[in-house]
Coordinates of C-alpha atoms and ligand atoms in Angstrom, one line a residue:
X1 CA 115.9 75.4 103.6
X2 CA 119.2 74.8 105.8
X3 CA 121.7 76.6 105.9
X4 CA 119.7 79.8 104.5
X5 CA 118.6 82.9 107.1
X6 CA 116.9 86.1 106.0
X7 CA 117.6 89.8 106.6
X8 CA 115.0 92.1 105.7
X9 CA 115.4 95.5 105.7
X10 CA 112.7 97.6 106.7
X11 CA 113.8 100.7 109.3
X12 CA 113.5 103.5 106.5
X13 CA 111.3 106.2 106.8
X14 CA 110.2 106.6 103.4
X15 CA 110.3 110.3 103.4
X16 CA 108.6 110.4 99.8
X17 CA 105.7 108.5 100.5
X18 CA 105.0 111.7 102.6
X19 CA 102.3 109.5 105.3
X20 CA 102.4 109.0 108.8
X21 CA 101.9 105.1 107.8
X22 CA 105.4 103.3 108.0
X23 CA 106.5 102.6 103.9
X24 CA 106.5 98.9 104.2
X25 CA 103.2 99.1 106.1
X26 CA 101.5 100.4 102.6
X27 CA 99.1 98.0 100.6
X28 CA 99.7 96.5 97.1
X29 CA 96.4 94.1 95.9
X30 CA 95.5 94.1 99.8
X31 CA 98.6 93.5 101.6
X32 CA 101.3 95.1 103.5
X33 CA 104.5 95.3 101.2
X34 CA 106.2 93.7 103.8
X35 CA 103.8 90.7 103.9
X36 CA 103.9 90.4 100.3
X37 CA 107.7 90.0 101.1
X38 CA 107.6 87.7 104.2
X39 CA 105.3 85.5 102.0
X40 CA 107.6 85.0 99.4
X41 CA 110.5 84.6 101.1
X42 CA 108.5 82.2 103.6
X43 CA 108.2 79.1 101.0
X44 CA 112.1 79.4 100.8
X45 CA 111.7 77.8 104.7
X46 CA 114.6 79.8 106.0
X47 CA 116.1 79.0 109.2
X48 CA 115.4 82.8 110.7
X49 CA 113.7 85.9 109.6
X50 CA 115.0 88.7 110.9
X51 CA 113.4 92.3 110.2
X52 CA 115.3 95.9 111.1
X53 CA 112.6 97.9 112.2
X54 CA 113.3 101.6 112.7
X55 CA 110.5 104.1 111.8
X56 CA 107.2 103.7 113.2
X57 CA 108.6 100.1 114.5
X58 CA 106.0 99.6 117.2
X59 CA 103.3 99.6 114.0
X60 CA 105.5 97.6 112.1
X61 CA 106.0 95.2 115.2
X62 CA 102.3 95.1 115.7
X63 CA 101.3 94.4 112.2
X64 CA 103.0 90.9 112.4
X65 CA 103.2 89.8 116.2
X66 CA 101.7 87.3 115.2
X67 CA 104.5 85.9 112.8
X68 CA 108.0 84.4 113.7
X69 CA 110.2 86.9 112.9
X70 CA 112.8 88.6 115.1
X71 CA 112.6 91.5 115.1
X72 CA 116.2 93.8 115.3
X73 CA 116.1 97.8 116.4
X74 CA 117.6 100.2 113.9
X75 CA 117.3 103.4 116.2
X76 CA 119.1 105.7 113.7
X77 CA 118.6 104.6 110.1
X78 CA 121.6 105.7 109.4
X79 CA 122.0 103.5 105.8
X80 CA 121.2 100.0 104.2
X81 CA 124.5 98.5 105.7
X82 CA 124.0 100.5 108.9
X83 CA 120.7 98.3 109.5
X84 CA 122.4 95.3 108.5
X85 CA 124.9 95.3 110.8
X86 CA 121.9 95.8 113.5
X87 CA 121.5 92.1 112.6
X88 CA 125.0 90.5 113.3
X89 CA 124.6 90.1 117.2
X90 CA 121.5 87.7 116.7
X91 CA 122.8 86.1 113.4
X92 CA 126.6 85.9 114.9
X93 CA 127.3 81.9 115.3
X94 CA 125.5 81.7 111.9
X95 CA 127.6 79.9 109.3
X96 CA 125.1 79.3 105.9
X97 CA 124.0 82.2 103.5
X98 CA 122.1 85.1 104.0
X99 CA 119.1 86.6 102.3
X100 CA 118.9 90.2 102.4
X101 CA 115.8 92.1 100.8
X102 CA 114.2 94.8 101.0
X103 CA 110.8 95.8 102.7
X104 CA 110.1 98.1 99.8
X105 CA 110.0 95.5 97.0
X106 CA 107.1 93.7 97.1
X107 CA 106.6 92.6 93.4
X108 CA 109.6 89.6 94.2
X109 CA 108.4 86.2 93.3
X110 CA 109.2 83.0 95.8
X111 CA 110.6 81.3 92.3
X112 CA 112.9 83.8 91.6
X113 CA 114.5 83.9 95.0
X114 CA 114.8 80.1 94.6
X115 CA 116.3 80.4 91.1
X116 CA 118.6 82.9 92.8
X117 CA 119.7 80.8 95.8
X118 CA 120.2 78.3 93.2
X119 CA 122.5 80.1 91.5
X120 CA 124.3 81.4 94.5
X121 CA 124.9 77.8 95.8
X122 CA 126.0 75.7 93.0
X123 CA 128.4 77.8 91.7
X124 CA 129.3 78.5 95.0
X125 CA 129.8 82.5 95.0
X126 CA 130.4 85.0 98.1
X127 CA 128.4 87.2 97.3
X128 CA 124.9 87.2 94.2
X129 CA 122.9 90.3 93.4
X130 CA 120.0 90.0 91.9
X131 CA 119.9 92.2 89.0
X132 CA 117.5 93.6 85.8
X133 CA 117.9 95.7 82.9
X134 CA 115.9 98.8 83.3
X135 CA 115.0 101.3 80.4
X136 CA 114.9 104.0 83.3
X137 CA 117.1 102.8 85.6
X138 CA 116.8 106.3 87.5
X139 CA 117.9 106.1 91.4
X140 CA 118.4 102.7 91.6
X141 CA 122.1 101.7 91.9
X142 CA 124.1 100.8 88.7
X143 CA 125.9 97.3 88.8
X144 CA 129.6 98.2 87.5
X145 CA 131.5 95.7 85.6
X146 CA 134.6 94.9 84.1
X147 CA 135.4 94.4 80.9
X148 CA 135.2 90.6 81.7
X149 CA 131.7 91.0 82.4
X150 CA 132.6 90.5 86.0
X151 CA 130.8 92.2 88.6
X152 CA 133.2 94.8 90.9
X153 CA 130.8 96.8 92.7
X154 CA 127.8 99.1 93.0
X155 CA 127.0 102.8 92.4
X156 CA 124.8 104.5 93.7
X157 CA 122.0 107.2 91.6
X158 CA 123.8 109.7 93.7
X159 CA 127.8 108.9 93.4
X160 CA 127.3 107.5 90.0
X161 CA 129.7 109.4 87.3
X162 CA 127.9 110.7 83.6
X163 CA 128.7 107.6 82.4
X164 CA 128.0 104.8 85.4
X165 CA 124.3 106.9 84.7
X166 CA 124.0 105.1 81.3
X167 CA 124.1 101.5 82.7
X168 CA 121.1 100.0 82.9
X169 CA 121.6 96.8 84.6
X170 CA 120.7 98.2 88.2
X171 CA 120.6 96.4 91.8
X172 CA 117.4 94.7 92.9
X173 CA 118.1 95.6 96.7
X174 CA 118.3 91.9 96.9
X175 CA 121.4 89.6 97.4
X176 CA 122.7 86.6 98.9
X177 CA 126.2 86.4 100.8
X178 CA 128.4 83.6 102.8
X179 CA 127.5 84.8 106.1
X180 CA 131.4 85.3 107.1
X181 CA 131.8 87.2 103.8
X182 CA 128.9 90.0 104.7
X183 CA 130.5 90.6 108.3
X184 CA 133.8 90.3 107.4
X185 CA 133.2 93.2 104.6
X186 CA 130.7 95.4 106.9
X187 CA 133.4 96.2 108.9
X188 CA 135.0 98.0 106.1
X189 CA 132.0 100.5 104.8
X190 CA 132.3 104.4 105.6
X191 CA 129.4 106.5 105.1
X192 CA 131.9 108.7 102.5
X193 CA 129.8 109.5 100.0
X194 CA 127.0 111.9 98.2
X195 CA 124.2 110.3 101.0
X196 CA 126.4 110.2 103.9
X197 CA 124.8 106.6 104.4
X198 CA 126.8 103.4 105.1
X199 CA 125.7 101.7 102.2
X200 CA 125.4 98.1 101.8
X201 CA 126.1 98.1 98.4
X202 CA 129.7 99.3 98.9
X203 CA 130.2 95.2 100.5
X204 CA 130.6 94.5 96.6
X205 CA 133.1 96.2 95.6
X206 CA 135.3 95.6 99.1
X207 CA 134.6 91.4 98.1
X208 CA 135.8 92.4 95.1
X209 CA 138.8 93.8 95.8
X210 CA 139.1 91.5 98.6
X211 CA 139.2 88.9 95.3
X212 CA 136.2 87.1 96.9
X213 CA 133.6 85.5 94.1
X214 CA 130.9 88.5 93.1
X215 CA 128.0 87.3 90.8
X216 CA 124.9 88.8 89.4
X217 CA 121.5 86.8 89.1
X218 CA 120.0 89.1 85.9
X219 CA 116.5 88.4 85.6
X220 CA 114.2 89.4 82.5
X221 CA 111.9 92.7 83.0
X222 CA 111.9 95.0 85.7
X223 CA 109.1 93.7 87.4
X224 CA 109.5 91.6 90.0
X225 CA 112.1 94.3 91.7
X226 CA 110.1 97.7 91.7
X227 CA 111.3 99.5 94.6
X228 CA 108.5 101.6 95.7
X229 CA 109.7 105.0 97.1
X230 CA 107.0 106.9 96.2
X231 CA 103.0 106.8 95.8
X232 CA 103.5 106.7 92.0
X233 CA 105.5 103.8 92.5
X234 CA 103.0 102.3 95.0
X235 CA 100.2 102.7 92.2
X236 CA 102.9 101.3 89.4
X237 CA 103.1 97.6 91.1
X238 CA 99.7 97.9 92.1
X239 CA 99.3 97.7 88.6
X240 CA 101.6 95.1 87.7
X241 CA 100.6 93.1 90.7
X242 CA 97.0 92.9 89.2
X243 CA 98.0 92.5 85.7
X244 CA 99.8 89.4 87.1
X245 CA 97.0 87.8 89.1
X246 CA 94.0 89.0 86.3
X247 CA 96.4 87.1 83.8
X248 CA 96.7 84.1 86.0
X249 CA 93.1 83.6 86.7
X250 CA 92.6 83.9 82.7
X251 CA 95.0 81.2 81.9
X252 CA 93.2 78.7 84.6
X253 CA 89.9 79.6 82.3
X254 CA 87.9 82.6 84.0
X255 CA 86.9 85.9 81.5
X256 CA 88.0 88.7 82.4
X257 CA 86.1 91.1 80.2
X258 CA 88.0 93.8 80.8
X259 CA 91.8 93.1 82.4
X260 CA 93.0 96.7 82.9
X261 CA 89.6 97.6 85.0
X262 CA 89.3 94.2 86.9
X263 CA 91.2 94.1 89.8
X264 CA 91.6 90.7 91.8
X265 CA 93.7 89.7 95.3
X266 CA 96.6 87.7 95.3
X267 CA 94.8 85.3 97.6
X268 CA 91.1 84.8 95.7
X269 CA 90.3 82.1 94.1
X270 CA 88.1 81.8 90.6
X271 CA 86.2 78.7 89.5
X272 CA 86.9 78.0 85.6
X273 CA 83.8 80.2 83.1
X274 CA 83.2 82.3 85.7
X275 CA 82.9 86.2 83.5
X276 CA 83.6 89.0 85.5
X277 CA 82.5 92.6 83.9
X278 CA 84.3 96.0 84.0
X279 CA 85.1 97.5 87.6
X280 CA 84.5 94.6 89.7
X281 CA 87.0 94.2 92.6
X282 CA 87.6 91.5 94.0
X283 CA 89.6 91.4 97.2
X284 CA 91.6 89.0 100.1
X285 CA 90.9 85.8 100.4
X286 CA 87.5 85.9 98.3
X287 CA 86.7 82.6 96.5
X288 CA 84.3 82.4 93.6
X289 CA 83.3 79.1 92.5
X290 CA 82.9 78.0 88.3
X291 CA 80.1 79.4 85.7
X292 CA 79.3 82.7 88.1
X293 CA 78.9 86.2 86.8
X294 CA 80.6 89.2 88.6
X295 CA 80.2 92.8 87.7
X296 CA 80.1 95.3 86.2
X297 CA 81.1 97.5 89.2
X298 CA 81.2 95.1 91.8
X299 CA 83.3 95.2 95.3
X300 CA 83.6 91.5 97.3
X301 CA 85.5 91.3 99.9
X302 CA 86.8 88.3 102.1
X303 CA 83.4 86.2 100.4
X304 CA 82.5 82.7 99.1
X305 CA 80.5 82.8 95.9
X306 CA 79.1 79.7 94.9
X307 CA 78.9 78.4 91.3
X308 CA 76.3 79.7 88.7
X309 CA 75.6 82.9 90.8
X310 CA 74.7 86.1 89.3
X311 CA 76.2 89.3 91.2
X312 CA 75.2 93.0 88.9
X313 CA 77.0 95.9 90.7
X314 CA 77.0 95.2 94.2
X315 CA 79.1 95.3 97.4
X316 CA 79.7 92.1 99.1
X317 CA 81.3 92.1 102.2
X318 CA 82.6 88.7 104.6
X319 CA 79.6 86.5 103.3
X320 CA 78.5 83.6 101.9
X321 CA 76.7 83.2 99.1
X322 CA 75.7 79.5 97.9
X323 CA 75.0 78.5 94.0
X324 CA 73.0 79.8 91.7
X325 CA 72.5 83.2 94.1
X326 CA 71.5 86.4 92.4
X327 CA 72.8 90.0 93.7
X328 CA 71.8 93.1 92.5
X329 CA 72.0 95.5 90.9
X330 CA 72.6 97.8 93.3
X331 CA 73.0 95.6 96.7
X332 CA 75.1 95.7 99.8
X333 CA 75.4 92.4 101.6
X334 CA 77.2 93.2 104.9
X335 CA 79.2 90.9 106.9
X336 CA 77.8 87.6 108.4
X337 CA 75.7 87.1 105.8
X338 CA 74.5 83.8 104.4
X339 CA 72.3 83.3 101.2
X340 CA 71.2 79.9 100.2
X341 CA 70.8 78.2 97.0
X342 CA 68.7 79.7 94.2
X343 CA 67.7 82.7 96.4
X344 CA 67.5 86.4 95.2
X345 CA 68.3 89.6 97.0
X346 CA 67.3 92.5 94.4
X347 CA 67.7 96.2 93.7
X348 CA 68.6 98.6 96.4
X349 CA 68.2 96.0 99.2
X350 CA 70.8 95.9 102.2
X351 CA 70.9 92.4 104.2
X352 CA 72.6 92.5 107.3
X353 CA 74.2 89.1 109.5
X354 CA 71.1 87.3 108.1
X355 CA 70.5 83.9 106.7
X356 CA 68.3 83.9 103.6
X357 CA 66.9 80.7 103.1
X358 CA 66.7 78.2 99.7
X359 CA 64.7 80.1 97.2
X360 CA 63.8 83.0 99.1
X361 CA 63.5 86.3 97.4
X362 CA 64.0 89.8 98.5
X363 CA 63.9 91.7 95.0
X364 CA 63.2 95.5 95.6
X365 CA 64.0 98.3 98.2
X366 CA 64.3 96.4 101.4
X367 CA 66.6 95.9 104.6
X368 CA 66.8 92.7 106.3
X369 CA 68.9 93.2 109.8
X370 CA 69.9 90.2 112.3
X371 CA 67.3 87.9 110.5
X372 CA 66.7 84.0 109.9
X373 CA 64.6 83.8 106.7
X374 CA 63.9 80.1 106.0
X375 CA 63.4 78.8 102.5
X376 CA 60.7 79.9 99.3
X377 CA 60.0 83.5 101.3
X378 CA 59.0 86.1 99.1
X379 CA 60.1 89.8 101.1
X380 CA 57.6 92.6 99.2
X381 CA 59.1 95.7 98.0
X382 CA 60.1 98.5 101.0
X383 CA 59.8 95.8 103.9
X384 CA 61.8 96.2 106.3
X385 CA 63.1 94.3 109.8
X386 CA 63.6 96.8 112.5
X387 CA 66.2 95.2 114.4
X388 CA 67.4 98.1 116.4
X389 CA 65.7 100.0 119.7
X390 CA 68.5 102.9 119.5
X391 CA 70.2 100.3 122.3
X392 CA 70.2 96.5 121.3
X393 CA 69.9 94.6 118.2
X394 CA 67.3 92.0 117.9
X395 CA 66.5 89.1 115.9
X396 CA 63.5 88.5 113.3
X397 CA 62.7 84.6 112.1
X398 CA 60.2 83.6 109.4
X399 CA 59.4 80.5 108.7
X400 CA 59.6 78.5 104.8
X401 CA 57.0 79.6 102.7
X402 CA 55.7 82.5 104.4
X403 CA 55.2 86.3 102.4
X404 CA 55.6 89.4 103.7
X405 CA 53.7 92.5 101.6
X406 CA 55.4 95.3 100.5
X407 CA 56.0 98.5 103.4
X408 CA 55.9 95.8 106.3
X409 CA 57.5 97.1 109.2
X410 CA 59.0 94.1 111.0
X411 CA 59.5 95.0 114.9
X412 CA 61.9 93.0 116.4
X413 CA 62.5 90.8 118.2
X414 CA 59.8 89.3 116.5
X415 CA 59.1 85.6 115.3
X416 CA 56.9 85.0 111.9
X417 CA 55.7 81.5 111.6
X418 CA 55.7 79.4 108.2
X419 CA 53.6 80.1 105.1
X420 CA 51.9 82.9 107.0
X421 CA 50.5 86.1 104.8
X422 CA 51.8 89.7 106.3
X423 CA 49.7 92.0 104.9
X424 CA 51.2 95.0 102.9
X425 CA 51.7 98.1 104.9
X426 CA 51.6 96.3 108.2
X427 CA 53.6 97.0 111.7
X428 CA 54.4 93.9 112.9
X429 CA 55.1 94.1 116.5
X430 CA 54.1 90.0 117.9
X431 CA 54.6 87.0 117.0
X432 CA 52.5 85.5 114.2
X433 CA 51.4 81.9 113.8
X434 CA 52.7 79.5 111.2
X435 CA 49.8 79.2 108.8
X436 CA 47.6 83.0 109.9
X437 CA 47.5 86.0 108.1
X438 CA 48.6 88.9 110.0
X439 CA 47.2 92.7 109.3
X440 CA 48.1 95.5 111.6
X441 CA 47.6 99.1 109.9
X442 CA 44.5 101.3 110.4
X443 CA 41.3 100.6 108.1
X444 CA 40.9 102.6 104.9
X445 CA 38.2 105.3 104.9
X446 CA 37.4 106.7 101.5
X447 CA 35.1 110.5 102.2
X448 CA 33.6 112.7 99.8
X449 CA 36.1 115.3 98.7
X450 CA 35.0 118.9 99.9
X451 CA 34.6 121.3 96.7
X452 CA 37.1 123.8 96.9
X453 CA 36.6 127.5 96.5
Ligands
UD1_242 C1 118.6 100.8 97.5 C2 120.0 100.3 97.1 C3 120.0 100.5 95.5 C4 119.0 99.6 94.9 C5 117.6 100.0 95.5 C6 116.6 98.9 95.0 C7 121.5 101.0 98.9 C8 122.6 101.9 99.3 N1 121.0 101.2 97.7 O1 118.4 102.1 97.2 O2 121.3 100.1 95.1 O3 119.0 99.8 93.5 O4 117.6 99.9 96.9 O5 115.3 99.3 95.4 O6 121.2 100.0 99.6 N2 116.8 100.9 105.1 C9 116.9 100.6 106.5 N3 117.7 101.4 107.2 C10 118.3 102.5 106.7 C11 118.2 102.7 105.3 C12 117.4 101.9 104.6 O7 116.3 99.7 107.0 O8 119.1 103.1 107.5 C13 115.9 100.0 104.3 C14 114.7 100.8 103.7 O9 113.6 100.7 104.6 C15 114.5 100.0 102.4 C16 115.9 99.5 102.1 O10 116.6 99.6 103.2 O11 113.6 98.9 102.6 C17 116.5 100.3 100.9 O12 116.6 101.6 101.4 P1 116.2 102.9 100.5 O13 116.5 104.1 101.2 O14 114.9 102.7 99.9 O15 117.3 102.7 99.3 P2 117.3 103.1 97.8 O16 117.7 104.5 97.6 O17 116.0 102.7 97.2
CA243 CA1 114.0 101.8 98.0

């Protein structure tokens, strides 16, 4: 968008999160609150984003090097308008509107900021806040009008009189302003007041004496502008985040059995009659393709599911699974994992950066470590690769067809041709022929018992 730059502010401690992780570097559904912010605001295609870092800034800076941002030093967070007159030097020959959010509000939707911006340009104000009615509209600051209904400033929870208390229309923390307008009425803020901050929110009022145009952008519910000061906030819009996404993935046709319990990343991606049970969490950018099954109890991270798969209380981790797959109960798929069409990994089994061939099944009790498993293998109960000397990790192959008993110890590195028969209870140590049958554990000797006594 031209014409449009962003301010984000982002310096405060956050002194009742009470953690030695900067506020806005705290998670909601899997992401930095700050992310979730520069996401929304990054569809708006401002000009510049600017952040006012302050508190743990080298983390913050660190976190998103990798974005283009400029970033502006708040050494002293000395108040909301404090850090945004940080920003003037590298937005100073700027001439369109300014953006201004808040790191700690996270719930914001990209639509709403455009329905704002909207606002703010066709009826060409000075200066929009967003606001919402709040049933408890407890230390956020009150939007004071006239008895016209127009808007003539801000109070804060802390300077606000008995009655300023009862409004409930309160400040989102977000606003738009003619760049001239915000400078102009910077200069004029003290830090007189309950806080001893400079407050942004004081610009209002000074526009509005000023008799520069003040509007307010109300927006329905509360929502969208949860400031999070606190980790009961932070668990609030983790709540409201994921009642969000659970309820979008419904409406594009997936069950979710159990909507309260179910929680699924902004970013993942659900295939239509795909059911997903009770505790199942679904994070980052997991996709899951149509007709699957997920849960209960399940944990996938950063995964693609296929179609038609079957996953009972499991953890899935960075993998790929391809259709009709079944998990489970009771697996842990680890990262660099790949599991082919119509295979099956069972109860208590762990597979490690393996490929599991077409077909192949590894039902009961086993781990398979840094292994190529081609396709229609059958793995026997307790089998397992041994893939690590203490020192390196080594490689196991088996070729299609082949069947491994149950309690084979697989030495690696080791190479197991195709449709070869390992015998149960074997130590496998060398390579074995495609087509032989391998057995390598001591003969049986079967004694008369001594009597006892
Ligand atoms: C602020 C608003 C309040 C609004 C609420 C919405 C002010 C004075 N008040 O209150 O009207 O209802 O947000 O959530 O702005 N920050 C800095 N540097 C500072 C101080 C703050 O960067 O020196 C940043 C914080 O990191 C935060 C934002 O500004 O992202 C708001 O500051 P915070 O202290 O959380 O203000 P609130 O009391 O929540
Ligand atoms: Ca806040």
């Amino acid at each position: 968008m031209k014409n449009l730059s962003v301010i984000i502010l982002a310096a405060g401690e956050g002194t009742r999160m009470k953690s030695d992780t900067p506020k806005v570097l705290h998670k909601v559904s899997g992401a930095a609150m700050l992310e979730r912010v520069l996401n929304a605001v990054s569809g708006l295609k401002p000009e510049k984003v600017c952040v006012v870092v302050g508190h743990g800034a080298q983390q913050v800076k660190k976190e998103f090097s990798d974005r283009n941002i400029i970033f502006v030093h708040q050494a002293k967070q000395l108040g909301s308008g404090h850090a945004v007159i940080q920003v003037r030097k590298v937005l100073s020959k700027y001439k369109g509107n300014i953006l201004i959010l808040c790191g700690d509000a996270p719930l914001i939707k990209q639509e709403t900021l455009k329905d704002l911006l909207s606002f703010h340009i066709r009826q060409d104000i000075d200066a929009t806040v967003l606001s919402a009615e709040i049933d408890n509209p407890f230390s956020y600051g009150r939007i004071v009008r006239q008895p016209s209904g127009q808007v003539s400033g801000i109070v804060e929870e802390k300077d606000a009189q008995p009655l300023q208390k009862r409004i409930k229309e309160v400040n989102s923390g977000i606003y738009c302003f003619k760049s001239q307008k915000l400078w102009n009425s910077l200069k004029k803020i003290n830090n007189k007041n309950n806080k001893g901050e400079y407050y942004l929110t004081d610009t209002i009022s000074i526009l509005s004496c000023s008799g520069a145009s003040i509007g307010a952008y109300k927006i329905k519910g509360f929502e969208e502008i949860l400031g999070i000061n606190s980790r009961i906030d932070l668990a609030k819009a983790e709540k409201l985040l994921n009642k969000r996404v659970v309820e979008k993935v419904m409406i594009e046709g997936v069950t979710v059995i159990d909507p309260e319990n179910t929680y699924i990343s902004p970013e993942a991606k659900i295939g239509r009659d795909t059911i997903i049970y009770p505790g199942t969490i679904i994070e980052c950018d997991t996709e899951i393709g149509h007709s699957s099954i997920v849960g209960p109890n399940c944990l996938i991270r950063s995964s693609k599911i296929g179609s038609g798969c079957v996953i009972r209380t499991s953890f899935i981790y960075d993998s790929i699974l391809h259709d009709n797959v079944k998990i489970g109960p009771f697996a842990h798929i680890r990262p660099g994992t790949v599991i082919k069409e119509d295979a099956r990994i069972g109860n208590f089994t762990e597979v490690k950066k393996s490929i599991v061939g077409r077909g192949s099944k590894v039902s009961h009790l086993a781990y398979i470590g840094d292994t190529e498993l081609g396709s229609d293998i059958n793995i026997g109960a307790g089998a397992i690769t041994c893939n690590y000397d203490g020192v390196n990790k080594h490689k196991t192959q088996i070729g299609d067809g082949s069947f491994v008993g149950s309690n084979v110890n697989l030495v690696a590195p080791v190479r197991i041709g195709k449709n070869v028969l390992i015998a149960a209870g074997s130590t496998i140590t060398e390579d074995v022929p495609s087509g032989s049958l391998a057995i390598a554990r001591s003969r049986q000797t079967v004694k008369p018992r001594k009597k006892r006594g």
